[in-house]
Amino acid sequence: DRGGNDIHVETSFASGYQRSKHSGGHGHGHGGNLHQVWDATLVEEIITELSQQRGENGDGSHNWQLLSDLLWKRLEGDWSRNLTEWRKVVAEDGAGDSDALRESNPSQLKAGLTWVAGRTASIGCSNAYVGSDGHRIQSGETLGRDYFEFTKPIVEIQLAKAGARLAQVL
């Protein structure tokens, strides 16, 4: 299916409250393919909801700082015990020094990044292609609020992992 590119879907993620306040928007009747939903629509809907929770009007889907702030708080809180493990996967050289890793063992870094890519693809395949009830997503479906609620925590944690790992490599 070429990474979800051949699965054409519509989205209708808005809650009843949001539908009554807003028309249009990224999670409100947006069409595209499943890959686009995971690349943009889910993240933009999370940001839109964060914006609405702050009482902002309109489409806040491009206020990326809201999502960044949320993920940072969770990295410092609920996910803090996972942070070391997420970083270690891509940049451990025995002492946890990414500078030493880049200079002395680029093959270990490549192996770590390859593992991360494989694990991320596996998580995507096991979650993106199924609805909250476990059915396989098919072309022509409308992904509703239940799909958004099912996938939202996965998107958030994957973004946090990616940020932690990128920071370690840099």
Short mmCIF file of the C-alpha atoms (twelve columns), coordinates in Angstrom:
data_MODEL
# 
_entry.id   MODEL 
# 
loop_
_atom_site.group_PDB 
_atom_site.id 
_atom_site.type_symbol 
_atom_site.label_atom_id 
_atom_site.label_alt_id 
_atom_site.label_comp_id 
_atom_site.label_asym_id 
_atom_site.label_seq_id 
_atom_site.Cartn_x 
_atom_site.Cartn_y 
_atom_site.Cartn_z 
_atom_site.pdbx_PDB_model_num 
ATOM 1   C CA . ASP A 1   0.000   0.000  0.000  1 
ATOM 2   C CA . ARG A 2   3.101   2.208  -0.167 1 
ATOM 3   C CA . GLY A 3   3.039   3.376  3.455  1 
ATOM 4   C CA . GLY A 4   -0.630  4.310  3.527  1 
ATOM 5   C CA . ASN A 5   -0.438  6.341  0.314  1 
ATOM 6   C CA . ASP A 6   -2.921  4.042  -1.453 1 
ATOM 7   C CA . ILE A 7   -5.496  4.070  1.351  1 
ATOM 8   C CA . HIS A 8   -7.740  7.077  0.709  1 
ATOM 9   C CA . VAL A 9   -9.729  8.234  3.727  1 
ATOM 10  C CA . GLU A 10  -11.740 11.132 5.079  1 
ATOM 11  C CA . THR A 11  -11.374 12.393 8.626  1 
ATOM 12  C CA . SER A 12  -14.006 13.634 11.007 1 
ATOM 13  C CA . PHE A 13  -12.118 14.024 14.280 1 
ATOM 14  C CA . ALA A 14  -13.971 16.926 15.881 1 
ATOM 15  C CA . SER A 15  -15.888 16.399 19.092 1 
ATOM 16  C CA . GLY A 16  -19.480 17.668 19.271 1 
ATOM 17  C CA . TYR A 17  -18.282 20.799 21.087 1 
ATOM 18  C CA . GLN A 18  -15.751 21.553 18.403 1 
ATOM 19  C CA . ARG A 19  -18.211 20.915 15.560 1 
ATOM 20  C CA . SER A 20  -20.622 23.413 17.041 1 
ATOM 21  C CA . LYS A 21  -17.920 26.090 17.337 1 
ATOM 22  C CA . HIS A 22  -15.957 25.547 14.138 1 
ATOM 23  C CA . SER A 23  -16.534 24.599 10.558 1 
ATOM 24  C CA . GLY A 24  -13.694 23.467 8.376  1 
ATOM 25  C CA . GLY A 25  -10.309 22.708 9.853  1 
ATOM 26  C CA . HIS A 26  -7.925  19.825 9.549  1 
ATOM 27  C CA . GLY A 27  -9.798  17.203 11.514 1 
ATOM 28  C CA . HIS A 28  -13.202 18.238 10.316 1 
ATOM 29  C CA . GLY A 29  -14.016 16.415 7.083  1 
ATOM 30  C CA . HIS A 30  -10.490 16.527 5.646  1 
ATOM 31  C CA . GLY A 31  -9.718  14.040 2.875  1 
ATOM 32  C CA . GLY A 32  -6.457  12.509 1.796  1 
ATOM 33  C CA . ASN A 33  -4.577  9.300  2.280  1 
ATOM 34  C CA . LEU A 34  -3.671  7.467  5.463  1 
ATOM 35  C CA . HIS A 35  -0.042  8.562  5.176  1 
ATOM 36  C CA . GLN A 36  -1.136  12.221 5.132  1 
ATOM 37  C CA . VAL A 37  -3.336  11.613 8.164  1 
ATOM 38  C CA . TRP A 38  -0.286  10.438 10.120 1 
ATOM 39  C CA . ASP A 39  2.115   13.013 8.663  1 
ATOM 40  C CA . ALA A 40  -0.087  16.019 9.305  1 
ATOM 41  C CA . THR A 41  -3.779  15.686 10.092 1 
ATOM 42  C CA . LEU A 42  -3.459  13.961 13.477 1 
ATOM 43  C CA . VAL A 43  -0.766  16.357 14.690 1 
ATOM 44  C CA . GLU A 44  -2.645  19.407 13.438 1 
ATOM 45  C CA . GLU A 45  -5.821  18.234 15.169 1 
ATOM 46  C CA . ILE A 46  -3.940  17.774 18.461 1 
ATOM 47  C CA . ILE A 47  -2.592  21.319 18.143 1 
ATOM 48  C CA . THR A 48  -6.024  22.698 17.210 1 
ATOM 49  C CA . GLU A 49  -7.516  21.118 20.328 1 
ATOM 50  C CA . LEU A 50  -4.743  22.497 22.534 1 
ATOM 51  C CA . SER A 51  -5.406  25.921 21.050 1 
ATOM 52  C CA . GLN A 52  -9.145  25.613 21.703 1 
ATOM 53  C CA . GLN A 53  -8.518  24.506 25.285 1 
ATOM 54  C CA . ARG A 54  -6.689  27.797 25.773 1 
ATOM 55  C CA . GLY A 55  -9.751  29.652 24.500 1 
ATOM 56  C CA . GLU A 56  -8.206  30.677 21.206 1 
ATOM 57  C CA . ASN A 57  -10.599 31.069 18.292 1 
ATOM 58  C CA . GLY A 58  -10.082 29.693 14.833 1 
ATOM 59  C CA . ASP A 59  -7.724  27.084 13.502 1 
ATOM 60  C CA . GLY A 60  -4.695  26.876 15.783 1 
ATOM 61  C CA . SER A 61  -3.181  23.923 13.905 1 
ATOM 62  C CA . HIS A 62  0.026   25.784 13.100 1 
ATOM 63  C CA . ASN A 63  0.850   26.830 16.661 1 
ATOM 64  C CA . TRP A 64  3.416   24.045 17.019 1 
ATOM 65  C CA . GLN A 65  4.764   25.553 20.237 1 
ATOM 66  C CA . LEU A 66  1.618   24.379 22.063 1 
ATOM 67  C CA . LEU A 67  2.371   20.755 21.266 1 
ATOM 68  C CA . SER A 68  6.051   21.233 21.967 1 
ATOM 69  C CA . ASP A 69  5.249   22.651 25.404 1 
ATOM 70  C CA . LEU A 70  2.883   19.766 26.185 1 
ATOM 71  C CA . LEU A 71  5.419   17.133 25.165 1 
ATOM 72  C CA . TRP A 72  8.204   18.881 27.087 1 
ATOM 73  C CA . LYS A 73  6.086   18.867 30.275 1 
ATOM 74  C CA . ARG A 74  5.377   15.179 29.826 1 
ATOM 75  C CA . LEU A 75  9.073   14.448 29.193 1 
ATOM 76  C CA . GLU A 76  9.861   16.189 32.466 1 
ATOM 77  C CA . GLY A 77  6.981   14.415 34.228 1 
ATOM 78  C CA . ASP A 78  5.255   11.157 33.256 1 
ATOM 79  C CA . TRP A 79  7.829   10.131 30.667 1 
ATOM 80  C CA . SER A 80  11.002  11.219 32.505 1 
ATOM 81  C CA . ARG A 81  11.924  7.666  33.478 1 
ATOM 82  C CA . ASN A 82  11.775  6.633  29.791 1 
ATOM 83  C CA . LEU A 83  13.905  9.510  28.522 1 
ATOM 84  C CA . THR A 84  17.268  7.889  29.241 1 
ATOM 85  C CA . GLU A 85  16.241  4.706  27.471 1 
ATOM 86  C CA . TRP A 86  14.929  6.563  24.416 1 
ATOM 87  C CA . ARG A 87  18.194  8.483  24.089 1 
ATOM 88  C CA . LYS A 88  20.415  5.496  24.773 1 
ATOM 89  C CA . VAL A 89  19.059  3.528  21.836 1 
ATOM 90  C CA . VAL A 90  20.636  5.821  19.246 1 
ATOM 91  C CA . ALA A 91  23.602  7.398  20.948 1 
ATOM 92  C CA . GLU A 92  25.117  5.156  23.580 1 
ATOM 93  C CA . ASP A 93  28.827  4.530  23.343 1 
ATOM 94  C CA . GLY A 94  29.116  2.856  26.723 1 
ATOM 95  C CA . ALA A 95  29.454  6.176  28.522 1 
ATOM 96  C CA . GLY A 96  26.396  7.798  26.953 1 
ATOM 97  C CA . ASP A 97  28.560  10.379 25.162 1 
ATOM 98  C CA . SER A 98  27.099  11.131 21.738 1 
ATOM 99  C CA . ASP A 99  30.149  13.202 20.687 1 
ATOM 100 C CA . ALA A 100 32.404  10.246 21.296 1 
ATOM 101 C CA . LEU A 101 29.950  8.028  19.450 1 
ATOM 102 C CA . ARG A 102 29.891  10.202 16.335 1 
ATOM 103 C CA . GLU A 103 33.676  10.428 16.261 1 
ATOM 104 C CA . SER A 104 34.637  6.908  17.239 1 
ATOM 105 C CA . ASN A 105 31.783  4.604  16.297 1 
ATOM 106 C CA . PRO A 106 29.500  5.852  13.526 1 
ATOM 107 C CA . SER A 107 28.467  2.252  12.777 1 
ATOM 108 C CA . GLN A 108 26.947  1.994  16.266 1 
ATOM 109 C CA . LEU A 109 24.992  5.193  15.638 1 
ATOM 110 C CA . LYS A 110 23.820  3.824  12.283 1 
ATOM 111 C CA . ALA A 111 22.771  0.563  13.953 1 
ATOM 112 C CA . GLY A 112 20.858  2.490  16.610 1 
ATOM 113 C CA . LEU A 113 19.101  4.645  14.039 1 
ATOM 114 C CA . THR A 114 18.274  1.570  11.954 1 
ATOM 115 C CA . TRP A 115 16.728  -0.076 15.017 1 
ATOM 116 C CA . VAL A 116 14.698  3.073  15.739 1 
ATOM 117 C CA . ALA A 117 13.464  3.251  12.135 1 
ATOM 118 C CA . GLY A 118 12.381  -0.390 12.218 1 
ATOM 119 C CA . ARG A 119 10.665  -0.042 15.584 1 
ATOM 120 C CA . THR A 120 8.903   3.157  14.512 1 
ATOM 121 C CA . ALA A 121 7.672   1.493  11.309 1 
ATOM 122 C CA . SER A 122 6.412   -1.458 13.341 1 
ATOM 123 C CA . ILE A 123 4.497   0.830  15.702 1 
ATOM 124 C CA . GLY A 124 3.038   2.676  12.732 1 
ATOM 125 C CA . CYS A 125 1.961   -0.516 10.987 1 
ATOM 126 C CA . SER A 126 0.396   -1.989 14.100 1 
ATOM 127 C CA . ASN A 127 -1.577  1.194  14.895 1 
ATOM 128 C CA . ALA A 128 -2.130  3.322  11.784 1 
ATOM 129 C CA . TYR A 129 -3.820  0.644  9.741  1 
ATOM 130 C CA . VAL A 130 -6.393  -0.432 12.325 1 
ATOM 131 C CA . GLY A 131 -9.400  1.271  13.828 1 
ATOM 132 C CA . SER A 132 -10.006 1.525  17.547 1 
ATOM 133 C CA . ASP A 133 -12.121 -1.639 17.281 1 
ATOM 134 C CA . GLY A 134 -9.284  -3.556 15.591 1 
ATOM 135 C CA . HIS A 135 -10.678 -3.607 12.030 1 
ATOM 136 C CA . ARG A 136 -8.299  -2.951 9.146  1 
ATOM 137 C CA . ILE A 137 -8.677  0.559  7.654  1 
ATOM 138 C CA . GLN A 138 -9.884  0.435  4.057  1 
ATOM 139 C CA . SER A 139 -9.921  3.025  1.272  1 
ATOM 140 C CA . GLY A 140 -13.082 5.090  1.332  1 
ATOM 141 C CA . GLU A 141 -13.501 4.998  5.115  1 
ATOM 142 C CA . THR A 142 -14.114 8.015  7.265  1 
ATOM 143 C CA . LEU A 143 -11.855 8.035  10.295 1 
ATOM 144 C CA . GLY A 144 -13.871 9.432  13.175 1 
ATOM 145 C CA . ARG A 145 -13.294 10.716 16.672 1 
ATOM 146 C CA . ASP A 146 -12.704 7.176  17.960 1 
ATOM 147 C CA . TYR A 147 -9.723  6.789  15.590 1 
ATOM 148 C CA . PHE A 148 -8.329  10.132 16.723 1 
ATOM 149 C CA . GLU A 149 -8.639  9.204  20.412 1 
ATOM 150 C CA . PHE A 150 -7.069  5.790  19.733 1 
ATOM 151 C CA . THR A 151 -4.081  7.209  17.849 1 
ATOM 152 C CA . LYS A 152 -3.490  10.479 19.712 1 
ATOM 153 C CA . PRO A 153 -1.387  8.980  22.554 1 
ATOM 154 C CA . ILE A 154 0.689   7.045  20.018 1 
ATOM 155 C CA . VAL A 155 1.393   10.189 18.003 1 
ATOM 156 C CA . GLU A 156 2.323   12.152 21.126 1 
ATOM 157 C CA . ILE A 157 4.734   9.566  22.481 1 
ATOM 158 C CA . GLN A 158 6.340   8.984  19.068 1 
ATOM 159 C CA . LEU A 159 6.942   12.722 18.675 1 
ATOM 160 C CA . ALA A 160 8.452   12.874 22.170 1 
ATOM 161 C CA . LYS A 161 10.733  9.908  21.442 1 
ATOM 162 C CA . ALA A 162 11.849  11.481 18.164 1 
ATOM 163 C CA . GLY A 163 12.645  14.773 19.878 1 
ATOM 164 C CA . ALA A 164 14.601  13.078 22.665 1 
ATOM 165 C CA . ARG A 165 16.562  10.971 20.198 1 
ATOM 166 C CA . LEU A 166 17.310  13.866 17.862 1 
ATOM 167 C CA . ALA A 167 18.547  15.955 20.791 1 
ATOM 168 C CA . GLN A 168 20.864  13.137 21.846 1 
ATOM 169 C CA . VAL A 169 22.312  12.715 18.366 1 
ATOM 170 C CA . LEU A 170 22.857  16.446 17.927 1 
# 
